[in-house]
Coordinates of C-alpha atoms and ligand atoms in Angstrom, one line a residue:
M28 CA -85.2 44.2 -56.7
T29 CA -84.4 41.0 -58.6
G30 CA -83.1 37.8 -57.0
Q31 CA -85.6 38.1 -54.1
K32 CA -87.7 35.3 -52.7
P33 CA -90.7 34.2 -54.8
Y34 CA -93.9 35.8 -53.6
Y35 CA -97.0 33.7 -53.0
I36 CA -100.2 35.7 -52.2
T37 CA -103.7 34.3 -51.7
T38 CA -107.2 35.7 -51.1
P39 CA -109.7 33.8 -49.0
I40 CA -111.7 31.5 -51.2
Y41 CA -115.2 32.8 -51.3
Y42 CA -118.3 31.0 -50.2
V43 CA -120.6 30.3 -53.1
N44 CA -123.8 30.6 -51.1
G45 CA -124.2 34.1 -52.4
S46 CA -123.0 36.4 -55.3
P47 CA -119.9 38.5 -55.1
H48 CA -120.2 41.8 -53.4
F49 CA -118.1 44.9 -53.0
A50 CA -116.0 43.6 -50.0
H51 CA -115.1 40.4 -51.9
A52 CA -113.8 42.6 -54.7
Y53 CA -111.9 44.7 -52.1
T54 CA -110.0 41.7 -50.7
T55 CA -109.2 40.5 -54.2
V56 CA -108.1 43.9 -55.5
A57 CA -105.8 44.4 -52.5
C58 CA -104.1 41.1 -53.3
D59 CA -103.9 42.1 -56.9
V60 CA -102.2 45.4 -56.0
L61 CA -99.6 43.5 -53.9
A62 CA -99.1 40.8 -56.7
R63 CA -98.6 43.4 -59.4
F64 CA -96.2 45.4 -57.2
M65 CA -94.0 42.4 -56.5
R66 CA -93.9 41.4 -60.2
L67 CA -92.9 44.9 -61.2
D68 CA -90.3 44.7 -58.4
G69 CA -88.7 41.7 -60.2
R70 CA -90.1 38.9 -58.0
K71 CA -91.6 35.7 -59.2
V72 CA -95.2 35.8 -58.1
M73 CA -98.0 33.3 -57.6
F74 CA -101.4 34.9 -56.9
L75 CA -104.3 32.6 -56.1
T76 CA -108.0 33.2 -55.6
G77 CA -111.0 30.9 -55.9
T78 CA -114.2 29.6 -54.4
D79 CA -115.1 27.6 -51.3
E80 CA -117.9 25.3 -52.4
H81 CA -118.6 22.6 -49.7
G82 CA -120.7 22.7 -46.5
Q83 CA -124.2 22.7 -45.3
K84 CA -124.9 26.3 -46.3
V85 CA -124.2 25.5 -49.9
E86 CA -126.3 22.3 -49.7
Q87 CA -129.2 24.4 -48.3
S88 CA -128.8 27.2 -50.9
A89 CA -128.8 24.7 -53.7
R90 CA -131.9 23.1 -52.4
A91 CA -133.6 26.4 -52.1
A92 CA -132.7 27.2 -55.7
G93 CA -134.0 23.8 -56.8
I94 CA -130.8 22.6 -58.4
S95 CA -128.0 20.2 -57.5
P96 CA -125.2 21.4 -55.3
Q97 CA -122.7 21.0 -58.1
E98 CA -124.8 23.0 -60.5
F99 CA -125.3 25.6 -57.9
C100 CA -121.5 25.8 -57.3
D101 CA -120.8 26.0 -61.0
R102 CA -123.1 28.9 -61.4
V103 CA -121.9 31.0 -58.5
S104 CA -118.2 30.2 -58.9
A105 CA -118.5 31.5 -62.4
E106 CA -119.7 34.8 -61.0
F107 CA -116.7 35.1 -58.7
R108 CA -114.4 34.3 -61.7
E109 CA -116.1 37.1 -63.6
M110 CA -115.8 39.5 -60.7
T111 CA -112.0 38.8 -60.7
A112 CA -111.8 39.7 -64.4
L113 CA -114.1 42.7 -64.0
M114 CA -111.8 44.1 -61.4
N115 CA -108.8 43.5 -63.7
C116 CA -107.1 41.2 -61.3
S117 CA -104.0 39.3 -62.4
N118 CA -104.5 36.0 -60.5
D119 CA -102.4 33.1 -61.8
D120 CA -104.9 30.5 -60.8
F121 CA -108.5 30.2 -59.7
I122 CA -109.2 27.2 -57.5
R123 CA -112.5 25.5 -56.7
T124 CA -112.8 23.1 -53.8
T125 CA -115.0 20.8 -55.9
E126 CA -112.1 20.1 -58.3
P127 CA -110.5 16.6 -58.3
R128 CA -107.1 18.1 -57.6
H129 CA -108.4 19.6 -54.4
I130 CA -110.3 16.5 -53.2
K131 CA -107.2 14.5 -53.6
S132 CA -105.1 17.1 -51.7
V133 CA -107.5 17.3 -48.8
Q134 CA -107.8 13.5 -48.4
A135 CA -104.0 13.2 -48.6
L136 CA -103.6 15.8 -45.8
W137 CA -106.2 14.0 -43.8
E138 CA -104.4 10.7 -44.2
E139 CA -101.2 12.3 -43.2
L140 CA -102.8 13.7 -40.0
V141 CA -104.3 10.3 -39.2
K142 CA -101.0 8.5 -39.8
R143 CA -99.3 10.9 -37.3
D144 CA -102.1 10.3 -34.8
E145 CA -103.2 14.0 -35.0
I146 CA -106.8 12.9 -35.8
Y147 CA -108.9 10.5 -33.8
L148 CA -112.6 9.4 -33.7
G149 CA -114.6 10.6 -30.7
K150 CA -118.0 12.0 -29.6
F151 CA -119.0 15.5 -30.1
A152 CA -121.6 17.6 -28.4
G153 CA -121.7 21.4 -28.7
W154 CA -123.2 24.5 -30.2
Y155 CA -122.9 24.8 -33.9
S156 CA -123.7 27.7 -36.2
V157 CA -124.5 26.8 -39.8
R158 CA -124.1 30.4 -40.9
D159 CA -120.6 30.8 -39.5
E160 CA -119.6 27.1 -40.1
A161 CA -118.2 27.2 -36.6
F162 CA -118.6 25.7 -33.2
Y163 CA -118.9 27.8 -30.1
E164 CA -118.3 27.3 -26.4
E165 CA -121.2 27.7 -24.0
G166 CA -119.5 30.7 -22.5
E167 CA -119.1 32.4 -25.9
L168 CA -122.8 32.5 -26.6
I169 CA -124.6 35.8 -26.2
D170 CA -128.4 35.6 -25.5
G171 CA -128.3 32.1 -26.9
K172 CA -126.7 33.2 -30.1
A173 CA -123.2 33.1 -31.5
P174 CA -121.0 36.1 -30.8
T175 CA -121.6 37.0 -34.5
G176 CA -125.3 37.1 -33.9
A177 CA -125.8 33.9 -35.9
P178 CA -128.3 31.3 -34.6
V179 CA -126.7 28.1 -33.1
E180 CA -128.0 24.6 -32.7
W181 CA -127.1 21.9 -30.2
V182 CA -125.3 19.1 -32.1
E183 CA -124.4 15.6 -30.9
E184 CA -122.6 13.1 -33.0
E185 CA -119.7 10.8 -33.6
N186 CA -116.9 13.0 -35.0
Y187 CA -113.3 12.9 -35.9
F188 CA -111.2 15.3 -33.8
F189 CA -108.0 17.1 -34.6
R190 CA -105.6 17.2 -31.5
L191 CA -105.5 21.0 -31.5
S192 CA -104.9 21.0 -27.7
R193 CA -101.4 19.5 -28.4
W194 CA -100.4 22.5 -30.4
Q195 CA -101.0 25.3 -28.0
D196 CA -97.3 25.7 -26.9
R197 CA -95.9 25.3 -30.3
L198 CA -98.2 27.9 -31.7
L199 CA -97.2 30.4 -29.1
E200 CA -93.6 29.6 -29.8
F201 CA -94.3 30.1 -33.5
Y202 CA -95.8 33.6 -33.0
E203 CA -92.9 34.4 -30.6
R204 CA -90.3 33.4 -33.1
N205 CA -92.1 35.0 -36.1
P206 CA -93.2 38.4 -35.0
D207 CA -94.5 39.1 -38.5
A208 CA -96.7 36.0 -38.7
V209 CA -99.8 37.9 -37.9
G210 CA -100.6 41.5 -39.0
P211 CA -101.5 44.1 -38.2
R212 CA -99.8 44.1 -34.7
S213 CA -103.1 44.6 -32.8
R214 CA -104.4 41.4 -34.4
R215 CA -101.3 39.5 -33.4
N216 CA -102.0 40.2 -29.7
E217 CA -105.6 39.1 -30.2
V218 CA -104.5 35.8 -31.6
I219 CA -101.9 35.2 -28.9
S220 CA -104.4 35.8 -26.1
F221 CA -106.9 33.5 -27.7
V222 CA -104.3 30.7 -27.9
K223 CA -103.1 31.5 -24.3
G224 CA -106.7 31.1 -23.2
G225 CA -106.4 27.3 -24.0
L226 CA -107.2 25.2 -27.1
R227 CA -109.5 22.3 -27.2
D228 CA -109.5 19.5 -29.7
L229 CA -111.4 20.5 -32.8
S230 CA -114.2 18.6 -34.4
V231 CA -113.2 18.0 -38.0
S232 CA -115.9 15.9 -39.6
R233 CA -119.7 16.0 -39.9
T234 CA -122.3 13.3 -40.5
S235 CA -125.4 15.5 -40.7
F236 CA -125.0 16.5 -44.3
K237 CA -123.4 15.1 -47.4
W238 CA -122.0 18.0 -49.5
G239 CA -118.3 17.7 -48.6
I240 CA -115.2 15.7 -49.2
P241 CA -115.7 12.2 -47.7
V242 CA -113.4 11.1 -44.9
P243 CA -111.0 8.5 -46.4
G244 CA -112.1 5.0 -45.2
N245 CA -115.3 6.3 -43.5
P246 CA -117.6 7.9 -46.1
N247 CA -120.4 8.5 -43.6
H248 CA -118.4 11.5 -42.6
V249 CA -117.5 14.5 -44.6
I250 CA -114.4 16.6 -43.8
Y251 CA -115.1 19.8 -41.8
V252 CA -115.3 22.7 -44.3
W253 CA -112.5 24.7 -42.8
V254 CA -110.0 21.8 -43.1
D255 CA -111.2 21.5 -46.7
A256 CA -111.1 25.2 -47.4
L257 CA -107.7 26.1 -45.9
T258 CA -106.0 23.3 -47.8
N259 CA -106.7 25.1 -51.1
Y260 CA -103.6 27.1 -50.5
I261 CA -101.4 24.1 -50.9
T262 CA -103.6 22.2 -53.4
A263 CA -102.9 25.0 -55.9
L264 CA -99.1 24.4 -55.5
G265 CA -99.4 20.7 -56.3
Y266 CA -99.8 19.2 -52.8
P267 CA -99.6 16.2 -52.0
D268 CA -96.6 16.4 -54.3
T269 CA -94.3 18.5 -52.1
K270 CA -91.5 18.1 -54.6
S271 CA -93.6 19.7 -57.3
E272 CA -92.3 22.9 -58.9
G273 CA -95.2 24.9 -57.5
Y274 CA -94.8 23.7 -53.9
S275 CA -91.1 23.9 -53.8
T276 CA -91.0 27.3 -55.3
F277 CA -93.9 29.0 -53.4
W278 CA -94.5 27.3 -50.1
P279 CA -94.6 28.6 -47.4
A280 CA -97.0 31.4 -48.6
S281 CA -95.7 34.9 -48.3
L282 CA -99.1 36.3 -47.4
H283 CA -102.6 35.0 -46.8
M284 CA -104.8 38.1 -47.0
V285 CA -108.1 37.7 -45.0
G286 CA -110.9 39.6 -43.5
K287 CA -110.7 40.0 -39.7
D288 CA -113.7 37.6 -39.4
I289 CA -111.6 34.6 -40.4
L290 CA -108.3 35.4 -38.8
R291 CA -108.5 32.7 -36.2
F292 CA -108.9 30.0 -38.8
H293 CA -105.8 31.2 -40.6
T294 CA -103.6 31.9 -37.7
V295 CA -104.5 29.1 -35.2
Y296 CA -106.1 26.1 -37.0
W297 CA -104.2 26.4 -40.3
P298 CA -100.6 26.6 -38.9
A299 CA -101.5 23.8 -36.4
F300 CA -102.8 21.5 -39.2
L301 CA -99.7 22.2 -41.2
M302 CA -97.2 21.7 -38.4
A303 CA -99.0 18.5 -37.4
A304 CA -98.6 17.3 -41.0
G305 CA -94.9 18.2 -40.9
L306 CA -95.4 21.1 -43.3
E307 CA -94.3 24.7 -42.8
P308 CA -96.9 27.3 -41.7
P309 CA -97.5 30.5 -43.8
E310 CA -95.1 33.4 -43.3
R311 CA -97.7 35.9 -42.7
V312 CA -101.5 36.3 -42.4
Y313 CA -102.8 39.8 -42.6
A314 CA -106.4 40.8 -41.6
H315 CA -107.8 43.8 -43.3
G316 CA -110.8 45.8 -41.9
W317 CA -114.5 45.7 -42.4
W318 CA -116.6 47.8 -44.7
T319 CA -120.0 49.2 -44.0
V320 CA -122.2 50.7 -46.7
E321 CA -123.5 54.2 -46.1
G322 CA -123.1 53.5 -42.4
E323 CA -124.9 50.1 -42.5
K324 CA -123.4 46.7 -41.9
M325 CA -123.1 44.7 -45.1
S326 CA -123.1 41.0 -45.4
K327 CA -124.2 38.2 -47.6
S328 CA -126.4 36.7 -45.0
L329 CA -128.1 40.1 -44.4
G330 CA -128.5 40.6 -48.2
N331 CA -127.7 44.3 -48.5
F332 CA -124.6 43.9 -50.6
I333 CA -123.5 46.0 -53.6
P334 CA -122.4 44.1 -56.7
P335 CA -119.0 45.4 -57.7
K336 CA -120.2 45.8 -61.3
E337 CA -122.7 48.4 -60.2
L338 CA -119.9 50.6 -58.9
V339 CA -117.6 49.9 -61.9
D340 CA -120.3 50.8 -64.3
A341 CA -121.2 54.0 -62.5
Y342 CA -117.7 55.3 -61.7
G343 CA -115.1 53.4 -63.7
L344 CA -112.8 50.5 -62.8
D345 CA -109.7 52.4 -61.8
A346 CA -111.6 55.0 -59.8
I347 CA -113.1 52.1 -57.8
R348 CA -109.7 50.4 -57.4
Y349 CA -108.2 53.6 -56.3
F350 CA -111.0 54.4 -53.9
M351 CA -110.8 50.9 -52.3
M352 CA -107.1 51.3 -51.6
R353 CA -107.1 54.9 -50.6
E354 CA -110.2 55.4 -48.6
L355 CA -109.5 53.0 -45.7
P356 CA -106.2 52.9 -43.9
F357 CA -105.5 49.3 -44.8
G358 CA -106.4 47.1 -41.8
N359 CA -109.0 49.6 -40.4
D360 CA -112.8 49.5 -40.8
G361 CA -114.5 52.1 -43.0
D362 CA -117.5 53.1 -44.9
L363 CA -118.5 52.9 -48.5
S364 CA -120.5 55.9 -49.6
R365 CA -121.2 57.5 -53.0
R366 CA -120.0 60.9 -51.6
A367 CA -116.7 59.4 -50.6
I368 CA -116.2 57.8 -54.0
I369 CA -117.0 61.0 -55.9
G370 CA -114.7 63.0 -53.5
R371 CA -111.8 60.7 -54.3
I372 CA -112.4 60.8 -58.0
N373 CA -112.6 64.5 -58.2
S374 CA -110.0 65.7 -55.7
D375 CA -107.3 63.0 -56.0
L376 CA -107.6 61.7 -59.5
A377 CA -109.2 64.4 -61.7
N378 CA -107.7 67.5 -59.8
G379 CA -104.6 65.7 -58.6
I380 CA -102.6 63.4 -60.8
G381 CA -105.0 63.9 -63.8
N382 CA -104.7 67.7 -63.9
L383 CA -101.0 67.6 -63.3
A384 CA -100.4 65.2 -66.2
Q385 CA -102.8 67.0 -68.5
R386 CA -101.2 70.5 -67.8
V387 CA -97.7 69.2 -68.4
L388 CA -98.5 67.1 -71.5
T389 CA -100.5 69.9 -73.1
L390 CA -97.7 72.4 -72.6
V391 CA -95.2 70.0 -74.1
N392 CA -97.5 69.4 -77.0
K393 CA -98.0 73.1 -77.6
N394 CA -94.6 74.5 -76.8
C395 CA -92.1 71.7 -77.5
E396 CA -93.4 70.4 -80.8
G397 CA -94.8 67.4 -79.0
R398 CA -91.4 66.0 -78.1
V399 CA -89.8 65.3 -74.8
P400 CA -88.0 68.5 -74.1
V401 CA -84.3 68.8 -73.5
A402 CA -83.2 69.4 -69.9
G403 CA -80.6 72.2 -69.4
S404 CA -78.8 72.8 -66.2
L405 CA -80.8 72.0 -63.1
T406 CA -81.7 74.4 -60.3
D407 CA -82.1 73.4 -56.6
A408 CA -85.9 73.3 -57.1
D409 CA -85.5 70.9 -60.0
E410 CA -83.2 68.7 -58.1
A411 CA -85.5 68.7 -55.1
L412 CA -88.5 67.5 -57.1
L413 CA -86.5 64.9 -58.9
S414 CA -85.0 63.6 -55.7
A415 CA -88.4 63.4 -54.0
V416 CA -89.9 61.3 -56.9
R417 CA -86.8 59.1 -57.1
G418 CA -86.9 58.4 -53.4
L419 CA -90.5 57.2 -53.7
I420 CA -89.8 53.6 -54.6
G421 CA -87.9 53.1 -51.4
T422 CA -90.6 54.5 -49.3
V423 CA -93.4 52.7 -51.2
R424 CA -91.6 49.4 -51.1
A425 CA -91.4 49.7 -47.3
D426 CA -95.1 50.5 -47.2
F427 CA -95.8 47.4 -49.2
E428 CA -93.7 45.2 -46.9
E429 CA -96.3 45.9 -44.2
Q430 CA -99.3 46.0 -46.5
A431 CA -99.8 49.7 -45.8
L432 CA -101.3 50.2 -49.2
H433 CA -103.1 53.5 -48.3
R434 CA -99.8 54.9 -47.0
A435 CA -98.1 54.1 -50.3
L436 CA -100.7 56.1 -52.1
E437 CA -100.4 59.0 -49.6
H438 CA -96.6 59.0 -50.2
I439 CA -97.2 59.1 -54.0
W440 CA -99.7 61.9 -53.6
E441 CA -97.2 63.9 -51.5
V442 CA -95.1 64.1 -54.7
V443 CA -98.1 64.9 -56.8
A444 CA -98.7 67.9 -54.5
A445 CA -95.0 68.8 -54.6
A446 CA -95.1 68.7 -58.5
D447 CA -98.2 71.0 -58.4
R448 CA -96.4 73.5 -56.2
Y449 CA -93.4 73.3 -58.5
I450 CA -95.4 73.9 -61.7
D451 CA -97.1 76.9 -60.2
E452 CA -93.9 78.4 -59.0
M453 CA -92.0 77.8 -62.2
A454 CA -94.9 78.9 -64.4
P455 CA -93.5 77.3 -67.5
W456 CA -96.3 78.8 -69.6
A457 CA -94.8 82.2 -68.9
L458 CA -91.3 81.2 -69.8
R459 CA -92.0 80.4 -73.4
K460 CA -91.3 83.9 -74.6
T461 CA -88.7 84.9 -72.0
D462 CA -86.5 81.8 -71.5
A463 CA -87.3 78.8 -73.8
V464 CA -84.4 76.8 -72.4
R465 CA -85.6 77.1 -68.9
M466 CA -89.1 76.2 -69.9
A467 CA -87.9 73.1 -71.6
T468 CA -86.0 72.1 -68.4
V469 CA -89.0 72.6 -66.2
L470 CA -91.2 70.6 -68.5
H471 CA -88.6 67.9 -68.7
V472 CA -88.4 67.6 -64.9
L473 CA -92.2 67.5 -64.7
A474 CA -92.5 64.8 -67.4
E475 CA -89.9 62.8 -65.7
T476 CA -91.8 63.1 -62.5
I477 CA -95.0 61.9 -64.2
R478 CA -93.1 58.9 -65.6
H479 CA -92.1 57.8 -62.1
L480 CA -95.6 58.4 -60.7
A481 CA -97.2 56.4 -63.5
I482 CA -94.8 53.5 -63.1
L483 CA -95.5 53.4 -59.4
L484 CA -99.3 53.7 -59.9
Q485 CA -99.5 50.6 -62.2
P486 CA -100.3 48.2 -59.4
F487 CA -103.2 50.3 -58.2
I488 CA -104.7 51.6 -61.4
P489 CA -103.2 49.5 -64.1
G490 CA -105.4 50.7 -67.0
S491 CA -105.0 54.4 -66.3
A492 CA -101.2 54.1 -65.6
D493 CA -100.9 52.3 -68.9
K494 CA -102.5 55.3 -70.7
L495 CA -100.2 57.8 -68.9
L496 CA -97.2 55.7 -69.8
G497 CA -98.4 55.6 -73.4
Q498 CA -98.7 59.3 -73.5
L499 CA -95.1 59.5 -72.4
A500 CA -94.2 57.0 -75.1
I501 CA -92.6 54.6 -72.6
P502 CA -92.1 51.2 -74.2
E503 CA -93.7 48.2 -72.6
G504 CA -90.3 46.8 -71.6
S505 CA -89.4 50.0 -69.6
R506 CA -92.2 50.1 -67.2
D507 CA -91.0 47.9 -64.3
F508 CA -89.3 49.3 -61.2
I509 CA -85.8 48.9 -62.6
A510 CA -86.8 51.6 -65.0
L511 CA -87.1 53.9 -62.0
T512 CA -83.3 53.8 -61.4
G513 CA -82.5 53.5 -65.1
A514 CA -82.3 56.2 -67.8
P515 CA -84.7 59.1 -67.6
L516 CA -87.0 60.2 -70.4
Q517 CA -85.2 60.4 -73.7
A518 CA -85.3 64.0 -75.0
G519 CA -86.6 64.3 -78.5
T520 CA -89.0 61.4 -78.2
V521 CA -92.2 62.1 -80.1
L522 CA -95.2 62.0 -77.9
P523 CA -98.8 61.3 -78.9
K524 CA -101.4 64.0 -78.6
P525 CA -102.4 64.3 -74.9
E526 CA -105.8 63.1 -73.8
G527 CA -107.3 63.4 -70.3
V528 CA -107.0 60.1 -68.4
F529 CA -108.9 61.0 -65.2
P530 CA -112.3 62.6 -66.0
R531 CA -114.2 64.6 -63.3
Y532 CA -117.3 62.9 -62.1
V533 CA -120.3 65.1 -62.7
E534 CA -123.4 64.2 -60.7
K535 CA -126.3 63.6 -63.0
E536 CA -129.3 65.8 -62.4
Ligands
MSP626 N1 -115.0 30.7 -47.4 C1 -114.5 31.4 -46.3 C2 -113.0 31.7 -46.4 C3 -112.2 30.4 -46.6 S1 -110.5 30.8 -46.8 C4 -109.7 29.3 -46.7 C5 -115.2 32.8 -46.2 N2 -115.8 33.2 -47.3 S2 -116.7 34.5 -47.4 O1 -117.1 34.6 -48.8 O2 -117.7 34.6 -46.4 O3 -115.8 35.8 -47.0 C6 -114.5 35.9 -47.5 C7 -113.9 37.3 -47.3 O4 -114.7 38.3 -47.8 C8 -113.8 37.7 -45.8 O5 -112.8 37.2 -45.1 C9 -113.4 39.1 -46.2 O6 -112.1 39.1 -46.7 C10 -114.3 39.5 -47.2 N3 -115.5 40.2 -46.7 C11 -116.8 39.8 -46.7 N4 -117.6 40.8 -46.2 C12 -116.8 41.9 -45.8 C13 -117.0 43.2 -45.4 N5 -118.2 43.7 -45.1 N6 -115.9 44.0 -45.3 C14 -114.7 43.6 -45.6 N7 -114.4 42.4 -46.0 C15 -115.4 41.4 -46.0 O7 -115.2 33.4 -45.1

């Protein structure tokens, strides 16, 4: 659908105190799928990811590694950049919070908040967790630890504060007026009840360490890492220049994708900072679920993480991308296991779409001189399959509007199953001798179905979808969603020799 609003999508920026793991790749791939979908749907897209490089944790990790914080950040940030490329993600920019453009942007936002009397100097005393980079109330502690299980320490110092308490009513009004501002629905209720519970002013500077952006005019203080980090979303658009092309085209963001662990920062603090600075809050923040590995909790701090490369090397890139998007109902928690990955590869990819495409293309190759066959008159069964596959874009678009990525795949696979039933019923291999015209029609309908499926699968498994489209000789310029409503496959087009695109995974002895 052309002429629609530009689409700005962001991943969280990842902490550099550890290397990328599977779940980081998951968040980035989900955003990539959304970004690719919107581009194919004719929208102008900006897709941002990057690294969050300041804070005490990074300072400590650098010290432990015996190098300077900047050197440490350069090293780990490069790993995240490589992970993004490894997963075949189509981000338009990669931001680092140690870049000059970002430091300038954060200081400008700070000064704006000071000018508007939203930040003041006060005294802070409270429980702080270095691991979570967050303060906790006495009442939130469980057995002397943060609710996340992280250790906390008592901190007392002179701090700058953001007048968060002032924003309680306006935040509630904002959620009220924008029912889609927080997704999924259950999370929205969680955020609203947190805000209704009362907001206290937020400490937004630290003096106990140095690795951060200095407070303008008071360099003994560094800016709280969350003020610093969240601002990345507007830095990348050219803030403080709100007239810049990036900012005026893409702000407010269409979607900040986050893990459920950092929802509060994105749906309470961030809109409050923005509104306080006279800027618009993001249109939507969506919290996806949490992965465990073979039933165990995974986290950087606990050290049991799986590097994405290990999985890509073992199973193939698109198999992993597909698994990520299909295995968990998006928004829910779930488990990463080798068995589940192999199950998805063999039943959905190899035996599903792979087998369907291979059967059809082989029959066309053998029985139709390797050319797209001519369709004769269509039966009800032909029309039914074609109308199911033509209707998919509407259904899938609606799924994407609510980030129901797994459901989009389910809907696509319903048509794969319908095509499987159709091919078995029509048995085109048996028609060769008895009714060649009918055989050609059936194979045409099937090839046309595969064309639609492959176009729709591009956001999820871009490499494999590209191969499928190549096998159908679809030119590069006819692969966007407009091509789904445009001309069907051209009869007579010469097709390359078919090759399997989705191999079965065979367990090594
Ligand atoms: N730096 C902050 C985000 C700042 S955004 C302005 C941060 N970084 S992080 O590296 O610790 O985690 C970033 C994201 O990684 C999480 O929000 C989540 O999206 C993803 N995940 C990390 N571990 C995860 C799982 N075990 N499961 C699912 N996603 C998780 O927080």
